[in-house]
Coordinates of C-alpha atoms in Angstrom, one line a residue:
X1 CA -0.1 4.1 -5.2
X2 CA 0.3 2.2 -1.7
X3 CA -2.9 0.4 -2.1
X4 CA -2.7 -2.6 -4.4
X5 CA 0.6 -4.0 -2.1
X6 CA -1.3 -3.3 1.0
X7 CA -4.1 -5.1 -0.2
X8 CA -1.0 -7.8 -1.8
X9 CA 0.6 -7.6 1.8
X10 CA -3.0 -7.6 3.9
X11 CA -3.5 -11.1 1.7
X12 CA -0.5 -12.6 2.3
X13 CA -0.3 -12.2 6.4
X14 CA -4.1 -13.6 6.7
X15 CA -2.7 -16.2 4.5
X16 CA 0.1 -16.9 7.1
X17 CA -2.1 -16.8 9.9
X18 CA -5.2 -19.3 8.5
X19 CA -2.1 -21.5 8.0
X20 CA -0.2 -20.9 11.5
X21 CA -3.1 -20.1 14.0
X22 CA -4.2 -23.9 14.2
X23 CA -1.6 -25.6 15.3
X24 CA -1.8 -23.9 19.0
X25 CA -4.4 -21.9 21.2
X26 CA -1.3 -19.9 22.0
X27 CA -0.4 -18.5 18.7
X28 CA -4.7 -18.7 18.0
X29 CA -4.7 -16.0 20.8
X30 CA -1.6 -14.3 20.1
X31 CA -3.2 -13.7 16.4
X32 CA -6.6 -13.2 16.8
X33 CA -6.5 -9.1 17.3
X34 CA -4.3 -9.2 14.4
X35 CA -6.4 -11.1 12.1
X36 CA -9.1 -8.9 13.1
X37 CA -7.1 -5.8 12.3
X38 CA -5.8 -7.4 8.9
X39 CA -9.2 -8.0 7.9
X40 CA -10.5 -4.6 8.4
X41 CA -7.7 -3.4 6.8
X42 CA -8.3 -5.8 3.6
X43 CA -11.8 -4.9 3.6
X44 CA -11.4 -1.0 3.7
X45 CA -8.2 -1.2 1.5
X46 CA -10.6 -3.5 -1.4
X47 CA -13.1 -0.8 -1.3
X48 CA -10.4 1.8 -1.4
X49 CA -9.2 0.0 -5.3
X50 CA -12.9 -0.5 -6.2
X51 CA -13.4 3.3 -6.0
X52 CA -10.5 4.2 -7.6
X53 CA -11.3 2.4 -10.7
X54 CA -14.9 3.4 -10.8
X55 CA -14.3 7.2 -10.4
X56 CA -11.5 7.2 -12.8
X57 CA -8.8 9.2 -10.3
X58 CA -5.6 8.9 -12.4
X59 CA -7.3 10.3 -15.3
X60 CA -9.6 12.6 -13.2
X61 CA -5.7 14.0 -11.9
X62 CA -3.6 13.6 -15.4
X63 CA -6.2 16.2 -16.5
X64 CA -5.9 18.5 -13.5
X65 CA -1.9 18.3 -13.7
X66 CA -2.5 19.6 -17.6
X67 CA -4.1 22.2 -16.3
X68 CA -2.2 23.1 -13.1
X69 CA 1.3 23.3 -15.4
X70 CA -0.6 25.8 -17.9
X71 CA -1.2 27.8 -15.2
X72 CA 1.7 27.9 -13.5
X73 CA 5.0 26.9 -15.6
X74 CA 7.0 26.4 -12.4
X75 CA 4.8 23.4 -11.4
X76 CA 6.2 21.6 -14.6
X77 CA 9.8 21.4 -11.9
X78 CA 8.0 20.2 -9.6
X79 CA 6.4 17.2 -11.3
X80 CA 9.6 16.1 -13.2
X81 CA 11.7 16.0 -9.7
X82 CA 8.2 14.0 -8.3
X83 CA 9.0 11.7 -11.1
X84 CA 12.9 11.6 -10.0
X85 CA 11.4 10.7 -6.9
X86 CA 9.0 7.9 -8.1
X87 CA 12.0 6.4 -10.3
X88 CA 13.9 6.0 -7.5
X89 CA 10.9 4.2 -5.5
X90 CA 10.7 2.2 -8.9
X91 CA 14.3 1.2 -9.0
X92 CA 14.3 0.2 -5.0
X93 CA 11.1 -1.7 -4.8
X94 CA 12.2 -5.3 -4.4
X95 CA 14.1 -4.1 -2.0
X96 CA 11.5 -2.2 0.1
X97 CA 9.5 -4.6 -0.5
X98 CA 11.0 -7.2 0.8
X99 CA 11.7 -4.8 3.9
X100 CA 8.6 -4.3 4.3
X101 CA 7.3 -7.7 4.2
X102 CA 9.7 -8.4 7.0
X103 CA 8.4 -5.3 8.9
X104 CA 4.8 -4.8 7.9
X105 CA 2.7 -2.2 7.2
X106 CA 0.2 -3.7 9.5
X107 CA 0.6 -6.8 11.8
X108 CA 4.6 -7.6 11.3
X109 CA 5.4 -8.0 14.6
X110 CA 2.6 -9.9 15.4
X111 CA 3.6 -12.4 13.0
X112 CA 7.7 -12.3 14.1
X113 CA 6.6 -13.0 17.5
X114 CA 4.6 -15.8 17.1
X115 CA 7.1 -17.4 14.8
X116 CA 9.1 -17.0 18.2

């Protein structure tokens, strides 16, 4: 679920520092284990996507859910309070988002402090 905005957030910050890391060898320096770190992550996080898609995982696990709530009626609680859950996540995502952005999952406050 957390990949395609990791990949989305990965993007953006390499983004900010191909645009920022040129205009000083202080902020170059201050970014450069960053940027590496970034574009690991944007690598591994890519690959991550391309093998979700090619082994089919969300229908791969639809089907085992099917199966799981045949088994075992009380699972079928468990999913619908999961989707509860996810609705919620749904509902505040602009504003997590936007948190998070600010924050980072990887490399925030890098960025903050060379904007300092």
């Amino acid at each position: 679920v957390a990949v395609p905005h990791m990949v989305r957030d990965f993007t953006k910050k390499l983004t900010l520092i191909a645009k920022h890391e040129g205009h000083s060898g202080r902020a170059a320096l201050k970014l450069g284990s960053t940027k590496k770190g970034l574009s690991n992550e944007l690598k591994r996080s890519k690959g991550k996507l391309v093998m979700m898609r090619k082994l089919k995982l969300i229908a791969e696990r639809q089907v085992e859910e099917v199966e799981l709530v045949k088994e075992h009626n009380e699972v079928q609680d468990i999913l619908t309070r999961l989707e509860e859950i996810y609705g919620i996540f749904a509902r505040d995502h602009a504003l997590s988002s936007t948190l998070n952005s600010l924050q980072g999952i990887y490399g925030g406050s890098a960025l903050l402090a060379t904007g300092h």
